PDB file of C-alpha atoms in Angstrom:
ATOM      1  CA  UNK A   1      76.187 138.468 138.776  1.00  0.00           C
ATOM      2  CA  UNK A   2      73.143 139.655 136.876  1.00  0.00           C
ATOM      3  CA  UNK A   3      71.987 138.015 133.660  1.00  0.00           C
ATOM      4  CA  UNK A   4      72.855 140.452 130.818  1.00  0.00           C
ATOM      5  CA  UNK A   5      71.925 139.117 127.336  1.00  0.00           C
ATOM      6  CA  UNK A   6      74.335 140.343 124.657  1.00  0.00           C
ATOM      7  CA  UNK A   7      71.678 140.988 121.985  1.00  0.00           C
ATOM      8  CA  UNK A   8      69.962 143.772 123.969  1.00  0.00           C
ATOM      9  CA  UNK A   9      70.741 147.433 124.703  1.00  0.00           C
ATOM     10  CA  UNK A  10      70.613 148.885 128.231  1.00  0.00           C
ATOM     11  CA  UNK A  11      69.835 152.184 129.985  1.00  0.00           C
ATOM     12  CA  UNK A  12      71.297 153.629 133.185  1.00  0.00           C
ATOM     13  CA  UNK A  13      67.788 153.289 134.649  1.00  0.00           C
ATOM     14  CA  UNK A  14      68.033 149.491 134.201  1.00  0.00           C
ATOM     15  CA  UNK A  15      65.652 149.108 131.274  1.00  0.00           C
ATOM     16  CA  UNK A  16      66.516 146.918 128.298  1.00  0.00           C
ATOM     17  CA  UNK A  17      65.363 147.126 124.712  1.00  0.00           C
ATOM     18  CA  UNK A  18      65.349 144.677 121.859  1.00  0.00           C
ATOM     19  CA  UNK A  19      65.139 146.349 118.451  1.00  0.00           C
ATOM     20  CA  UNK A  20      63.437 144.837 115.395  1.00  0.00           C
ATOM     21  CA  UNK A  21      63.258 147.413 112.595  1.00  0.00           C
ATOM     22  CA  UNK A  22      61.655 150.497 114.163  1.00  0.00           C
ATOM     23  CA  UNK A  23      59.974 148.537 117.001  1.00  0.00           C
ATOM     24  CA  UNK A  24      61.630 148.403 120.432  1.00  0.00           C
ATOM     25  CA  UNK A  25      60.511 145.848 123.014  1.00  0.00           C
ATOM     26  CA  UNK A  26      61.167 147.294 126.487  1.00  0.00           C
ATOM     27  CA  UNK A  27      61.429 145.721 129.929  1.00  0.00           C
ATOM     28  CA  UNK A  28      63.431 145.976 133.128  1.00  0.00           C
ATOM     29  CA  UNK A  29      66.735 144.188 133.582  1.00  0.00           C
ATOM     30  CA  UNK A  30      67.506 141.195 135.734  1.00  0.00           C
ATOM     31  CA  UNK A  31      69.487 143.545 137.997  1.00  0.00           C
ATOM     32  CA  UNK A  32      66.426 145.818 138.385  1.00  0.00           C
ATOM     33  CA  UNK A  33      63.989 143.000 139.190  1.00  0.00           C
ATOM     34  CA  UNK A  34      66.470 141.553 141.691  1.00  0.00           C
ATOM     35  CA  UNK A  35      66.902 144.964 143.364  1.00  0.00           C
ATOM     36  CA  UNK A  36      63.128 145.456 143.573  1.00  0.00           C
ATOM     37  CA  UNK A  37      62.348 142.083 145.090  1.00  0.00           C
ATOM     38  CA  UNK A  38      59.060 140.287 144.441  1.00  0.00           C
ATOM     39  CA  UNK A  39      56.995 142.247 141.907  1.00  0.00           C
ATOM     40  CA  UNK A  40      53.330 142.352 142.924  1.00  0.00           C
ATOM     41  CA  UNK A  41      51.844 144.876 140.464  1.00  0.00           C
ATOM     42  CA  UNK A  42      52.771 146.521 137.162  1.00  0.00           C
ATOM     43  CA  UNK A  43      51.125 149.750 135.945  1.00  0.00           C
ATOM     44  CA  UNK A  44      51.256 149.930 132.146  1.00  0.00           C
ATOM     45  CA  UNK A  45      50.364 152.507 129.483  1.00  0.00           C
ATOM     46  CA  UNK A  46      47.784 151.965 126.735  1.00  0.00           C
ATOM     47  CA  UNK A  47      48.392 151.186 123.075  1.00  0.00           C
ATOM     48  CA  UNK A  48      48.582 154.513 121.251  1.00  0.00           C
ATOM     49  CA  UNK A  49      50.143 156.406 124.169  1.00  0.00           C
ATOM     50  CA  UNK A  50      53.167 158.445 123.097  1.00  0.00           C
ATOM     51  CA  UNK A  51      56.279 159.055 125.159  1.00  0.00           C
ATOM     52  CA  UNK A  52      59.428 161.084 124.724  1.00  0.00           C
ATOM     53  CA  UNK A  53      62.870 159.683 125.396  1.00  0.00           C
ATOM     54  CA  UNK A  54      63.385 158.981 129.096  1.00  0.00           C
ATOM     55  CA  UNK A  55      59.743 159.616 130.047  1.00  0.00           C
ATOM     56  CA  UNK A  56      58.056 157.448 132.686  1.00  0.00           C
ATOM     57  CA  UNK A  57      55.593 155.098 130.980  1.00  0.00           C
ATOM     58  CA  UNK A  58      54.532 153.044 133.976  1.00  0.00           C
ATOM     59  CA  UNK A  59      55.619 151.655 137.294  1.00  0.00           C
ATOM     60  CA  UNK A  60      56.515 148.419 139.001  1.00  0.00           C
ATOM     61  CA  UNK A  61      55.343 147.786 142.544  1.00  0.00           C
ATOM     62  CA  UNK A  62      57.240 145.288 144.629  1.00  0.00           C
ATOM     63  CA  UNK A  63      57.190 144.223 148.243  1.00  0.00           C
ATOM     64  CA  UNK A  64      59.961 146.796 148.803  1.00  0.00           C
ATOM     65  CA  UNK A  65      58.974 149.874 146.756  1.00  0.00           C
ATOM     66  CA  UNK A  66      57.224 151.417 143.769  1.00  0.00           C
ATOM     67  CA  UNK A  67      59.592 152.332 140.931  1.00  0.00           C
ATOM     68  CA  UNK A  68      58.868 154.192 137.716  1.00  0.00           C
ATOM     69  CA  UNK A  69      59.816 152.607 134.403  1.00  0.00           C
ATOM     70  CA  UNK A  70      61.246 154.893 131.716  1.00  0.00           C
ATOM     71  CA  UNK A  71      61.263 154.669 127.929  1.00  0.00           C
ATOM     72  CA  UNK A  72      64.889 154.667 126.813  1.00  0.00           C
ATOM     73  CA  UNK A  73      63.641 155.699 123.342  1.00  0.00           C
ATOM     74  CA  UNK A  74      60.790 157.981 122.286  1.00  0.00           C
ATOM     75  CA  UNK A  75      57.797 156.748 120.338  1.00  0.00           C
ATOM     76  CA  UNK A  76      54.270 155.338 120.337  1.00  0.00           C
ATOM     77  CA  UNK A  77      53.184 152.252 122.267  1.00  0.00           C
ATOM     78  CA  UNK A  78      52.116 149.573 119.773  1.00  0.00           C
ATOM     79  CA  UNK A  79      51.698 146.635 122.173  1.00  0.00           C
ATOM     80  CA  UNK A  80      51.391 146.126 125.925  1.00  0.00           C
ATOM     81  CA  UNK A  81      52.152 142.872 127.730  1.00  0.00           C
ATOM     82  CA  UNK A  82      48.913 142.648 129.721  1.00  0.00           C
ATOM     83  CA  UNK A  83      49.930 139.187 130.949  1.00  0.00           C
ATOM     84  CA  UNK A  84      52.220 140.837 133.516  1.00  0.00           C
ATOM     85  CA  UNK A  85      49.115 142.270 135.188  1.00  0.00           C
ATOM     86  CA  UNK A  86      47.840 138.733 135.820  1.00  0.00           C
ATOM     87  CA  UNK A  87      51.262 137.250 136.584  1.00  0.00           C
ATOM     88  CA  UNK A  88      53.536 140.080 137.789  1.00  0.00           C
ATOM     89  CA  UNK A  89      55.995 137.470 139.052  1.00  0.00           C
ATOM     90  CA  UNK A  90      56.971 136.884 135.389  1.00  0.00           C
ATOM     91  CA  UNK A  91      58.941 140.161 135.677  1.00  0.00           C
ATOM     92  CA  UNK A  92      61.073 138.410 138.340  1.00  0.00           C
ATOM     93  CA  UNK A  93      61.135 134.959 136.766  1.00  0.00           C
ATOM     94  CA  UNK A  94      61.786 135.923 133.124  1.00  0.00           C
ATOM     95  CA  UNK A  95      62.568 139.667 132.783  1.00  0.00           C
ATOM     96  CA  UNK A  96      63.897 139.269 129.217  1.00  0.00           C
ATOM     97  CA  UNK A  97      61.148 136.928 128.028  1.00  0.00           C
ATOM     98  CA  UNK A  98      57.588 136.702 129.351  1.00  0.00           C
ATOM     99  CA  UNK A  99      58.251 139.693 131.652  1.00  0.00           C
ATOM    100  CA  UNK A 100      58.635 142.243 128.831  1.00  0.00           C
ATOM    101  CA  UNK A 101      56.536 145.408 129.303  1.00  0.00           C
ATOM    102  CA  UNK A 102      55.768 147.305 126.075  1.00  0.00           C
ATOM    103  CA  UNK A 103      56.603 147.575 122.397  1.00  0.00           C
ATOM    104  CA  UNK A 104      57.219 151.066 121.041  1.00  0.00           C
ATOM    105  CA  UNK A 105      57.406 152.293 117.430  1.00  0.00           C
ATOM    106  CA  UNK A 106      60.506 154.448 117.749  1.00  0.00           C
ATOM    107  CA  UNK A 107      60.463 158.063 116.550  1.00  0.00           C
ATOM    108  CA  UNK A 108      64.235 157.885 116.047  1.00  0.00           C
ATOM    109  CA  UNK A 109      65.647 154.328 115.843  1.00  0.00           C
ATOM    110  CA  UNK A 110      69.169 155.763 116.157  1.00  0.00           C
ATOM    111  CA  UNK A 111      68.456 156.441 119.840  1.00  0.00           C
ATOM    112  CA  UNK A 112      68.880 152.731 120.539  1.00  0.00           C
ATOM    113  CA  UNK A 113      72.461 152.881 119.247  1.00  0.00           C
ATOM    114  CA  UNK A 114      73.357 155.365 122.001  1.00  0.00           C
ATOM    115  CA  UNK A 115      72.340 152.885 124.714  1.00  0.00           C
ATOM    116  CA  UNK A 116      74.838 150.639 126.500  1.00  0.00           C
ATOM    117  CA  UNK A 117      75.906 147.273 125.132  1.00  0.00           C
ATOM    118  CA  UNK A 118      75.871 144.252 127.454  1.00  0.00           C
ATOM    119  CA  UNK A 119      79.590 144.766 128.219  1.00  0.00           C
ATOM    120  CA  UNK A 120      79.101 148.489 128.913  1.00  0.00           C
ATOM    121  CA  UNK A 121      76.088 147.759 131.146  1.00  0.00           C
ATOM    122  CA  UNK A 122      78.031 145.153 133.104  1.00  0.00           C
ATOM    123  CA  UNK A 123      80.853 147.686 133.598  1.00  0.00           C
ATOM    124  CA  UNK A 124      78.259 150.287 134.671  1.00  0.00           C
ATOM    125  CA  UNK A 125      76.845 147.887 137.283  1.00  0.00           C
ATOM    126  CA  UNK A 126      80.316 147.062 138.604  1.00  0.00           C
ATOM    127  CA  UNK A 127      81.215 150.762 138.843  1.00  0.00           C
ATOM    128  CA  UNK A 128      78.030 151.613 140.734  1.00  0.00           C
ATOM    129  CA  UNK A 129      78.255 148.650 143.139  1.00  0.00           C
TER     130      UNK A 129
END
């Protein structure tokens, strides 16, 4: 079973967010990294880029495929984890820690509340298996 931390919110596209005030840290879930296989490259946006809710902000390239990554909330990129460019395997090894992707200043922090809880995400994964 996938690792699903309870203090995060989840999207149907297998992104997670951690909210602190109006800043959302975004990454891909353990389920997503496992499905992709070994991540070899991550394409990231730049600080200052703005994205609407559910817009593609980058992509993850693995040995199996290239997959877009979507922002579950709209806003402006305030920080980018450039370390994943040098060590893309951190997305596989620690998707909720060192493998985070971007931080976004949310336009509407309430959007995060509409995302799935850990229990809801686990149920979603079981239903789609």
